PDB file of C-alpha atoms in Angstrom:
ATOM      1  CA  UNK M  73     111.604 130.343 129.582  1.00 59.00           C
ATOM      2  CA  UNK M  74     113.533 128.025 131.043  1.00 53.00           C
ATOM      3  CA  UNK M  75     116.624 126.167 129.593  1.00 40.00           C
ATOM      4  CA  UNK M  76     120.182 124.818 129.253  1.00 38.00           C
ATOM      5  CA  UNK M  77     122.447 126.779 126.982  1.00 34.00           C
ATOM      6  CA  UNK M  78     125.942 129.065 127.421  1.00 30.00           C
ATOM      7  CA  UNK M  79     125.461 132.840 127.943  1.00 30.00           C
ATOM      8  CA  UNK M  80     127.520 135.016 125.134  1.00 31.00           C
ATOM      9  CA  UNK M  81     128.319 138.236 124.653  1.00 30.00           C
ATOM     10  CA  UNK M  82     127.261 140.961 122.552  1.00 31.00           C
ATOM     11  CA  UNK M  83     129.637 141.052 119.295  1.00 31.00           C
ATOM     12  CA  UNK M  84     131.040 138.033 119.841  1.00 28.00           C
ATOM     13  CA  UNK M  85     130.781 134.880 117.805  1.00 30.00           C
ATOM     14  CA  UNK M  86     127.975 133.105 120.286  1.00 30.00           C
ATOM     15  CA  UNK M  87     128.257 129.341 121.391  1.00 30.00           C
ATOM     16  CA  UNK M  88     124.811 128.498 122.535  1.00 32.00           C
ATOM     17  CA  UNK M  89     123.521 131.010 124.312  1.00 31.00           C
ATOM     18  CA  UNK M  90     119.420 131.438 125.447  1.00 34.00           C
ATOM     19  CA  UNK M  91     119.538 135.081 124.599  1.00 31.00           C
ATOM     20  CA  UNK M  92     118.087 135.142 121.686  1.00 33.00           C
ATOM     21  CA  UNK M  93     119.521 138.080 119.963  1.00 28.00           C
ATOM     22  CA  UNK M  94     118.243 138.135 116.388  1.00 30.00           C
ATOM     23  CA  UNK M  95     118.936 135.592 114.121  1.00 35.00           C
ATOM     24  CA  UNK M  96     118.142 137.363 111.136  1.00 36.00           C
ATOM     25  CA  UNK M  97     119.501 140.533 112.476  1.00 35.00           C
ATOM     26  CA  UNK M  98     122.603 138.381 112.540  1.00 37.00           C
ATOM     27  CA  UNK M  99     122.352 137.279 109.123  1.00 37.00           C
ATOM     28  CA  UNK M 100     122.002 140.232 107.406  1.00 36.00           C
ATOM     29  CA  UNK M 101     125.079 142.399 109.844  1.00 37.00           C
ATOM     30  CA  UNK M 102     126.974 139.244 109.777  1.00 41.00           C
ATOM     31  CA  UNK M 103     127.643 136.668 113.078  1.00 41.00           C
ATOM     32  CA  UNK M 104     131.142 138.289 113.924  1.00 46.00           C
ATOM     33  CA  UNK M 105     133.025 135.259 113.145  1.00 49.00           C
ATOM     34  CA  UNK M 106     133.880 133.199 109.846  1.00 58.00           C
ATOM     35  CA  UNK M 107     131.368 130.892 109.565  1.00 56.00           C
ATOM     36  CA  UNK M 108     128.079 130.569 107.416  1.00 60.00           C
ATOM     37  CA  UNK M 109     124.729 130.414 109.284  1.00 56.00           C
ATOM     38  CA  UNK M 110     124.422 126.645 108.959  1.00 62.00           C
ATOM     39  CA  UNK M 111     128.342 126.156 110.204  1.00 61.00           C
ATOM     40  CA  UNK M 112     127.183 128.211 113.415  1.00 56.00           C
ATOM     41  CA  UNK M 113     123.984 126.613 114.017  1.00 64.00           C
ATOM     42  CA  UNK M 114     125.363 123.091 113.764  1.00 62.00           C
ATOM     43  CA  UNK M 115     127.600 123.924 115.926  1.00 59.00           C
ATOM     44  CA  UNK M 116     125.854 125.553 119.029  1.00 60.00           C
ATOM     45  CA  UNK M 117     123.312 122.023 118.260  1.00 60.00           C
ATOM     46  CA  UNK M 118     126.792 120.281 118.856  1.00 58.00           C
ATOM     47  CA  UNK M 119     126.735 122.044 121.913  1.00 53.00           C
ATOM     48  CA  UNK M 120     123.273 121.882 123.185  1.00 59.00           C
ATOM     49  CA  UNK M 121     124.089 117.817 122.861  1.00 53.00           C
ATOM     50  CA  UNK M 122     127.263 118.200 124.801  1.00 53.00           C
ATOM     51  CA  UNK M 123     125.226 120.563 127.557  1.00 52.00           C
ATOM     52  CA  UNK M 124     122.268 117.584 127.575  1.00 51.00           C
ATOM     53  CA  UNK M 125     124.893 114.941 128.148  1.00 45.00           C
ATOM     54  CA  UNK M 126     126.364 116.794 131.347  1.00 45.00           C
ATOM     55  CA  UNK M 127     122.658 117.832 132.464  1.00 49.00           C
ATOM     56  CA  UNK M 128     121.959 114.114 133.005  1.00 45.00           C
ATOM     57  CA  UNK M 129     125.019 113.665 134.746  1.00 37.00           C
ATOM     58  CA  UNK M 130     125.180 116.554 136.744  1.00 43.00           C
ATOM     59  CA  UNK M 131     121.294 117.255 137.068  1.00 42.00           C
ATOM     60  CA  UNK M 132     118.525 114.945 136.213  1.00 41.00           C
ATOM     61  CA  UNK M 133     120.032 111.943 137.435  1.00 42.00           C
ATOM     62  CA  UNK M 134     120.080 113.311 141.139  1.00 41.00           C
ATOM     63  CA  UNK M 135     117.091 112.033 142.943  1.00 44.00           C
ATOM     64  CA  UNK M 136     116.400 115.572 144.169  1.00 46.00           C
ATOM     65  CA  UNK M 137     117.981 118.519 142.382  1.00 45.00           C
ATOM     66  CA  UNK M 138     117.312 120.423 145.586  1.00 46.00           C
ATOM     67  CA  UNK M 139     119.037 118.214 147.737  1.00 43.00           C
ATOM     68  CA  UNK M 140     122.048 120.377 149.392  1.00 37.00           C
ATOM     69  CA  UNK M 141     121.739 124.435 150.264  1.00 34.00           C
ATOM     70  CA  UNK M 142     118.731 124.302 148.744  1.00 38.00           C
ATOM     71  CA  UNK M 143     116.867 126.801 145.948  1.00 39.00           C
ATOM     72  CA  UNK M 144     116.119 130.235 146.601  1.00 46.00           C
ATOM     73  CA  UNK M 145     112.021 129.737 146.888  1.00 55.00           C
ATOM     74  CA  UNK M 146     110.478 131.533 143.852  1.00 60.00           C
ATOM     75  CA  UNK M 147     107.857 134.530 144.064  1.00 61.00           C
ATOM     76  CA  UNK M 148     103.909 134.209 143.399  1.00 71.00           C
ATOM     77  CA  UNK M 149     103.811 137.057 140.501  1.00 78.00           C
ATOM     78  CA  UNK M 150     100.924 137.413 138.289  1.00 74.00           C
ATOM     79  CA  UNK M 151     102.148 140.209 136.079  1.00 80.00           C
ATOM     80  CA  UNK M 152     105.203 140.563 133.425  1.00 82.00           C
ATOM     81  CA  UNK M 153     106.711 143.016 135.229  1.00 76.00           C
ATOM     82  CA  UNK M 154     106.469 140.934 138.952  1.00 77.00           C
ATOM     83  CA  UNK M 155     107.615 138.198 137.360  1.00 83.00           C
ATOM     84  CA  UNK M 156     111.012 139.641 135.790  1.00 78.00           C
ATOM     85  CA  UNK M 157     111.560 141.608 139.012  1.00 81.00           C
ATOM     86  CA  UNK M 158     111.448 138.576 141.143  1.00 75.00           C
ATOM     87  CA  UNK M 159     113.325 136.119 139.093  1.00 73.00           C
ATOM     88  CA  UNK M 160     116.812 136.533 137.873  1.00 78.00           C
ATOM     89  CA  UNK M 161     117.881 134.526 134.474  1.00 80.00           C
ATOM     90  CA  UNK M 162     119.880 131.495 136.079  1.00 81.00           C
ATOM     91  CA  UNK M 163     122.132 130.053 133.347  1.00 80.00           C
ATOM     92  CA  UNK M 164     122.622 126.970 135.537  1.00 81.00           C
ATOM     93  CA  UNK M 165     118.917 126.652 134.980  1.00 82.00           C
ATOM     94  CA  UNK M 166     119.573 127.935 131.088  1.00 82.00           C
ATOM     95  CA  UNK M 167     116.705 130.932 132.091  1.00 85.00           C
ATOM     96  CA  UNK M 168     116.714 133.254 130.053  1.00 83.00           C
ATOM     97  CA  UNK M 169     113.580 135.283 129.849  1.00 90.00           C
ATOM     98  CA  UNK M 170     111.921 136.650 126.721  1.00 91.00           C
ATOM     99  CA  UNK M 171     111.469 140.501 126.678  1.00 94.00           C
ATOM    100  CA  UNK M 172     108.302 141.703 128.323  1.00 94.00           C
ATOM    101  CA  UNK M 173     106.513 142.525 124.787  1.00 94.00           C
ATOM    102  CA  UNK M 174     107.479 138.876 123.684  1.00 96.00           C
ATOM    103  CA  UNK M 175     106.108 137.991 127.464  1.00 95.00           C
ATOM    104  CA  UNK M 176     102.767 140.039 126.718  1.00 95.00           C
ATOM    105  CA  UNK M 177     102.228 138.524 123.312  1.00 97.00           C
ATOM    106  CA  UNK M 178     102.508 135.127 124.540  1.00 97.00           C
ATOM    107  CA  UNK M 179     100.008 135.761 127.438  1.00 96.00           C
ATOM    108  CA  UNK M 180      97.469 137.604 125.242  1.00 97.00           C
ATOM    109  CA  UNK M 181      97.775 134.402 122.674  1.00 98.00           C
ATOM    110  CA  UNK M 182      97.039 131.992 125.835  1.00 98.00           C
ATOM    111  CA  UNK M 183      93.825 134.374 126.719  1.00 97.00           C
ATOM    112  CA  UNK M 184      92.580 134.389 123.296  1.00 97.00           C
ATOM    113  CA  UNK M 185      92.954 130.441 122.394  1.00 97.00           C
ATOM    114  CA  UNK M 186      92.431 128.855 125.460  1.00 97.00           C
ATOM    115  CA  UNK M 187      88.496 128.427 127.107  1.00 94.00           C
ATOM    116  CA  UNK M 188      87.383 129.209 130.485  1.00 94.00           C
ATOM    117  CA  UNK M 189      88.782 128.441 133.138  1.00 95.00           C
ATOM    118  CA  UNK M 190      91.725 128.284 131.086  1.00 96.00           C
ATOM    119  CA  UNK M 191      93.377 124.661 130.869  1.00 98.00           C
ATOM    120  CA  UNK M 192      97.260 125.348 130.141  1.00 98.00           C
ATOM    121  CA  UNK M 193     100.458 123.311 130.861  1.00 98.00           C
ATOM    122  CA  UNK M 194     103.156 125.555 130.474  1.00 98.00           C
ATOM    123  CA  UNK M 195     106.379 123.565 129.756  1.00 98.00           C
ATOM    124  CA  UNK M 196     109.381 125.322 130.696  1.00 96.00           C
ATOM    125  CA  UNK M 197     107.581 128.631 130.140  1.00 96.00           C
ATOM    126  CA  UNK M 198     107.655 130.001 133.708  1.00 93.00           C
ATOM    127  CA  UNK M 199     107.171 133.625 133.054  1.00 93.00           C
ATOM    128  CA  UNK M 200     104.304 133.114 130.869  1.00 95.00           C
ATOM    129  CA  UNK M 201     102.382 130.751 133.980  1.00 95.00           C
ATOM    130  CA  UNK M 202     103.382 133.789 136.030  1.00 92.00           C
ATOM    131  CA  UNK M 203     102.642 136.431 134.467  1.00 94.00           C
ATOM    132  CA  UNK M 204      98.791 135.309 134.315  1.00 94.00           C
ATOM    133  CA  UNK M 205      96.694 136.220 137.398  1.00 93.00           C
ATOM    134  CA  UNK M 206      95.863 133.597 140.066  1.00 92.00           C
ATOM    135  CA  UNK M 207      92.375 133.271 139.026  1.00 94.00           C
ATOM    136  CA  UNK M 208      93.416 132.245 135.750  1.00 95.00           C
ATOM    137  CA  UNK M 209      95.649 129.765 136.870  1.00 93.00           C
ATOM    138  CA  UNK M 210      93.398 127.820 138.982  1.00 95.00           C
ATOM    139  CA  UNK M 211      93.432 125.155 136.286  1.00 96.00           C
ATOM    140  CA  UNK M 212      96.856 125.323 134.865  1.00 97.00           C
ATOM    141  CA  UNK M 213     100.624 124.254 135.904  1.00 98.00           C
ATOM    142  CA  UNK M 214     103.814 125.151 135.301  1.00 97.00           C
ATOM    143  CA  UNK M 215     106.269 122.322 134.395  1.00 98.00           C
ATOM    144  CA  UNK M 216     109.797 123.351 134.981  1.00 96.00           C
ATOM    145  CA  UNK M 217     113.426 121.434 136.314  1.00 95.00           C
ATOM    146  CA  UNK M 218     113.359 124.516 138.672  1.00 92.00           C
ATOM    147  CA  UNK M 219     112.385 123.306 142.194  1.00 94.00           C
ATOM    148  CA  UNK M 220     111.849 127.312 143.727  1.00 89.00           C
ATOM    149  CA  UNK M 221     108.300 127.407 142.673  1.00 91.00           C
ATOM    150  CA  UNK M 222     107.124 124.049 144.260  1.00 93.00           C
ATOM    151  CA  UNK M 223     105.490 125.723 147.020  1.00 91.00           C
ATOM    152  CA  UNK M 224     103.418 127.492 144.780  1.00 92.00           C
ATOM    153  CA  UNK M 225      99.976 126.033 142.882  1.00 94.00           C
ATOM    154  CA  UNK M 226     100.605 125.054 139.900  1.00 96.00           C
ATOM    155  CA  UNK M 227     103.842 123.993 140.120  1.00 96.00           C
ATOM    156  CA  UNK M 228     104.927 120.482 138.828  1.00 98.00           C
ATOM    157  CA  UNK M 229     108.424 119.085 138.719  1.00 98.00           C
ATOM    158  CA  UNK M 230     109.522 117.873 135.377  1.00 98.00           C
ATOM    159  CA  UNK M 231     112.397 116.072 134.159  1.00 97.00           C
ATOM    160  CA  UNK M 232     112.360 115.538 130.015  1.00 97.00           C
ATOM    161  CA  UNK M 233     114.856 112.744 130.703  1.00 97.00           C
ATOM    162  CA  UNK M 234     111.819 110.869 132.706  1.00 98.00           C
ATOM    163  CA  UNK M 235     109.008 112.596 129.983  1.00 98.00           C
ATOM    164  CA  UNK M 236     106.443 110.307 131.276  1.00 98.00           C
ATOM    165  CA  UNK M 237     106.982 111.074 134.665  1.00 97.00           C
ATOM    166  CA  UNK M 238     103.724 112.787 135.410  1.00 98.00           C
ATOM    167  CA  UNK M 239     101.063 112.463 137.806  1.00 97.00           C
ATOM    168  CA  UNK M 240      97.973 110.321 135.992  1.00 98.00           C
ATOM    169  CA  UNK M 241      95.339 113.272 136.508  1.00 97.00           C
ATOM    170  CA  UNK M 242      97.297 115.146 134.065  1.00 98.00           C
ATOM    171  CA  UNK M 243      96.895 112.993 131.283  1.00 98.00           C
ATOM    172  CA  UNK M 244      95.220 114.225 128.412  1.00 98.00           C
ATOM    173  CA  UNK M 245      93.921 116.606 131.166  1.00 98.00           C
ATOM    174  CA  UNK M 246      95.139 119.941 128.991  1.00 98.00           C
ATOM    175  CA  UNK M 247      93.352 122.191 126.269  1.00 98.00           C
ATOM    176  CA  UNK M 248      96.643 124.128 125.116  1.00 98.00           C
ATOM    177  CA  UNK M 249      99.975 123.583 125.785  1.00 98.00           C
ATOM    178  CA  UNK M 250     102.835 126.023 125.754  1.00 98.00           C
ATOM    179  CA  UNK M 251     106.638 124.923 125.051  1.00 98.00           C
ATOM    180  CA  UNK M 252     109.746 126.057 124.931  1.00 97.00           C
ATOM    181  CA  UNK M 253     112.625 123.227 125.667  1.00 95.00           C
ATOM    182  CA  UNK M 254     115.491 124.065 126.830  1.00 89.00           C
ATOM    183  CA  UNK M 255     117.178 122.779 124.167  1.00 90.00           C
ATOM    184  CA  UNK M 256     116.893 123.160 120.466  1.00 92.00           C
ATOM    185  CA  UNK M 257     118.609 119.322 119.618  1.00 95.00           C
ATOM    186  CA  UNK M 258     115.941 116.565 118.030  1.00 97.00           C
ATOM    187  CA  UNK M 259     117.187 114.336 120.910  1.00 97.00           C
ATOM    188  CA  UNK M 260     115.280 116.725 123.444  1.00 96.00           C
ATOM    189  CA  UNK M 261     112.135 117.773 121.271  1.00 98.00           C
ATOM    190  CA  UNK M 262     111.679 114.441 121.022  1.00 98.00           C
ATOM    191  CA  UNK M 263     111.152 113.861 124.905  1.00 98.00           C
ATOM    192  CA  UNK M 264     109.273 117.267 124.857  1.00 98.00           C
ATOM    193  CA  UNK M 265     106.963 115.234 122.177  1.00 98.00           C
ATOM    194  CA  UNK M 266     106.016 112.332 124.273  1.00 98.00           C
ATOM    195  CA  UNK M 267     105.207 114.873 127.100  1.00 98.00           C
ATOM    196  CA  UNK M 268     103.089 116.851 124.699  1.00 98.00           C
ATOM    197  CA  UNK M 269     101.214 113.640 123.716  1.00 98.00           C
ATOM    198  CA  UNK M 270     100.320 112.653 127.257  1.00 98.00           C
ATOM    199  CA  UNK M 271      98.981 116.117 128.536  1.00 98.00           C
ATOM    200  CA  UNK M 272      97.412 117.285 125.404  1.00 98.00           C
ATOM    201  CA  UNK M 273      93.188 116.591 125.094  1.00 98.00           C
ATOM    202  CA  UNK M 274      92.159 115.482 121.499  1.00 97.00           C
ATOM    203  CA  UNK M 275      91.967 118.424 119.189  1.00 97.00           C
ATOM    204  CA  UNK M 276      94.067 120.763 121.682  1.00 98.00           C
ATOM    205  CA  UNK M 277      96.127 123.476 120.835  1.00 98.00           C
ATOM    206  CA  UNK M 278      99.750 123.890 120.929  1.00 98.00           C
ATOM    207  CA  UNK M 279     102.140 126.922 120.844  1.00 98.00           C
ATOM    208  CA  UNK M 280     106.108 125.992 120.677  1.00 98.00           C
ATOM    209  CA  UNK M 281     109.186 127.775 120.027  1.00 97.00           C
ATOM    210  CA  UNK M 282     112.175 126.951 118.676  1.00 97.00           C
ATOM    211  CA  UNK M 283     114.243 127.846 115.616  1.00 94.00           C
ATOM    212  CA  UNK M 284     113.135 128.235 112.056  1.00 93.00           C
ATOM    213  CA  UNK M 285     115.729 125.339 111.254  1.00 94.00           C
ATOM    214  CA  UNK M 286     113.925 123.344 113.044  1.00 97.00           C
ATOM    215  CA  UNK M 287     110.546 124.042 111.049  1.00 97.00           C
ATOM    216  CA  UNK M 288     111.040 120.183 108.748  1.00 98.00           C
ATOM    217  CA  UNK M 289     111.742 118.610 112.434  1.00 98.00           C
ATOM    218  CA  UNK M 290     108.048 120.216 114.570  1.00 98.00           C
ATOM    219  CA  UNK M 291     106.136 119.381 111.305  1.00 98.00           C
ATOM    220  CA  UNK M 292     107.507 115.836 111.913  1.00 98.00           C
ATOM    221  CA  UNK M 293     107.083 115.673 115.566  1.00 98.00           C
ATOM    222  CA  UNK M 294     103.908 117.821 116.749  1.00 98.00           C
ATOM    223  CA  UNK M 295     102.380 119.297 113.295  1.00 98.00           C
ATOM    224  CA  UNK M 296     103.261 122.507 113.972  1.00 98.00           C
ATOM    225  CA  UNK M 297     103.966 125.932 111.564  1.00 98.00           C
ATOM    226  CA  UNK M 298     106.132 128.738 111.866  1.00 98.00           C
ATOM    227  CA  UNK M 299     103.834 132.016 112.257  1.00 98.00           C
ATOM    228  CA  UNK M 300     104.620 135.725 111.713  1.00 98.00           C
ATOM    229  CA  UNK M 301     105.425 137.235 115.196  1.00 98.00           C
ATOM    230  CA  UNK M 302     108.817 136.316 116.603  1.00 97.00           C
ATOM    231  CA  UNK M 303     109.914 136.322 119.887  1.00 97.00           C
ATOM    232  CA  UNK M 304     112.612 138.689 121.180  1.00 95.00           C
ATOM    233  CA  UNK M 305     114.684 136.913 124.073  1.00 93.00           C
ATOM    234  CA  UNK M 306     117.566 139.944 125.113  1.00 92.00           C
ATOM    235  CA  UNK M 307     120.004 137.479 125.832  1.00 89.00           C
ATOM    236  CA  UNK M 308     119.630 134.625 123.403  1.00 86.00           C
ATOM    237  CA  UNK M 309     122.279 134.558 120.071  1.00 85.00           C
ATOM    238  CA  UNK M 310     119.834 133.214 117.621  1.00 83.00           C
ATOM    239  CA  UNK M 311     116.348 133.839 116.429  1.00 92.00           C
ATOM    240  CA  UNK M 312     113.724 131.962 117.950  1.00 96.00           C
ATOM    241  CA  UNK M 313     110.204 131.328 116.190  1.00 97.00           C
ATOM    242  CA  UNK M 314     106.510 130.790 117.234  1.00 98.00           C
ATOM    243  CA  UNK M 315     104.951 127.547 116.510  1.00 98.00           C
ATOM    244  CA  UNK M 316     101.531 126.088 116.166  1.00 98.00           C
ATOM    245  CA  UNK M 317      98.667 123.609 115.037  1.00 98.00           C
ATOM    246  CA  UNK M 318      96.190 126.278 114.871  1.00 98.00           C
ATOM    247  CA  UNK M 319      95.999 129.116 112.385  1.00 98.00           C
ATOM    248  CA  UNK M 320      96.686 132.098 114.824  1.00 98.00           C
ATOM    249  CA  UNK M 321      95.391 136.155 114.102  1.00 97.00           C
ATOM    250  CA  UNK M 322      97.594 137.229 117.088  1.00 97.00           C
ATOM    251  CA  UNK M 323     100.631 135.880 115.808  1.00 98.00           C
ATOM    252  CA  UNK M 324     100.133 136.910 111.790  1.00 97.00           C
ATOM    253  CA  UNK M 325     102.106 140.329 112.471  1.00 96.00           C
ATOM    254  CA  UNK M 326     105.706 141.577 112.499  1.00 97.00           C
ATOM    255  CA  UNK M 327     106.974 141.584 116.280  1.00 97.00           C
ATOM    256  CA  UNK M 328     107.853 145.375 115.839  1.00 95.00           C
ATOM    257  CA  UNK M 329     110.818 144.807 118.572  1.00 94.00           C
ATOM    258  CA  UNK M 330     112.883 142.691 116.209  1.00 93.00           C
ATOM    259  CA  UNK M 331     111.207 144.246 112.844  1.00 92.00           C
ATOM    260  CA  UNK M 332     110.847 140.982 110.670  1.00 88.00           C
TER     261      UNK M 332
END
């Protein structure tokens, strides 16, 4: 995934980090600091707003996030393992990667809902796009703030502070779509929404992730549902949740990694 939050610790009272260390885990061991669930999760959305603000500043308002030394040019990969060998976590970025089961269950959900060819956008999911072979993503593209991949096919700039920024033959060009902001705040999903809207065909599918607090909030927006299987991200601080318009088989079990 790709995103915008602090790194934290292990132990230590987190402030909006992407590694999403259990939630519930959390919950029941206790967060390591005197504060309720709620008080800690409004606060690390306090921060994600406070990280958005200085992204536009610092970030999406340059005409070319490139511009200067220049990115380290991302790998081709089209396996789990390539792709997490070749590409640190870069918490400028807010990268940080779900673990390779998480990775695996994600990719086998794409293969199982999507047609053929497959016709995915993956936005801000990076090391799901690459961890599917070439072949398979002859139709697809990745859409990520992360200039390193744009020599490679698929790869399509995107700024959620310009979320109709996109090239016209993507419209509505899209079967499935898979998302994971970088952000958990309203303010972004809300940008991620209108995205959604203009790549997604009538009737497509979509698979999100986000928080369970946020469940009232993608019911609003998209129409999604929570589902069974969780994501494990090793260096996020809260729980993260699958989330989609389709009833899905793959995701109706307990992700054994995180055991609820």
């Amino acid at each position: 995934r790709s995103s915008v939050r602090a790194r934290s610790a292990p132990g230590v009272c987190a402030v909006g980090g992407v590694a999403r260390r259990e939630w519930g885990a959390m919950s029941s061991a206790g967060t390591g600091c005197d504060m309720t669930e709620e008080e800690l999760l409004a606060m690390l959305r306090g921060i994600d707003s406070g990280k958005i603000k200085k992204q536009g500043r610092d970030l999406a308002g340059a005409e070319d996030p490139a511009e200067g030394a220049g990115p380290a040019q991302g790998q081709n990969c089209e396996t789990v393992d390539s792709f997490l060998e070749m590409n640190e976590e870069d918490g400028d970025f807010n990268q940080y990667w779900y673990s390779k089961p998480s990775i695996n269950k994600m990719v086998e959900e794409t293969r199982a809902e999507a047609g053929r060819p497959m016709k995915v956008a993956f936005l801000s999911t990076p090391s799901i796009f690459f961890s599917l072979s070439e072949e398979e993503r002859e139709q697809c593209v990745v859409l990520d703030f992360d200039r390193k991949w744009e020599a490679i096919p698929g790869f399509q700039f995107y700024d959620f502070n310009d979320p109709e920024g996109l090239p016209a033959e993507m419209h509505h060009a899209f079967e499935m779509l898979v998302i994971d902001p970088p952000f958990i705040t309203r303010e972004v999903w809300e940008k991620y929404t209108t995205t959604a809207k203009l790549l997604l065909q009538p009737g497509g599918k979509l698979l999100c992730s986000t928080v369970d607090e946020n469940a009232e909030m993608m019911k609003e927006l998209l129409d999604v549902h929570t589902n069974v299987f969780r994501p494990r991200i090793p260096n996020l601080v809260y729980q993260y949740s699958f989330y989609t318009n389709y009833a899905s088989e793959g995701l109706s079990q307990v992700n054994q990694e995180i055991g609820f």
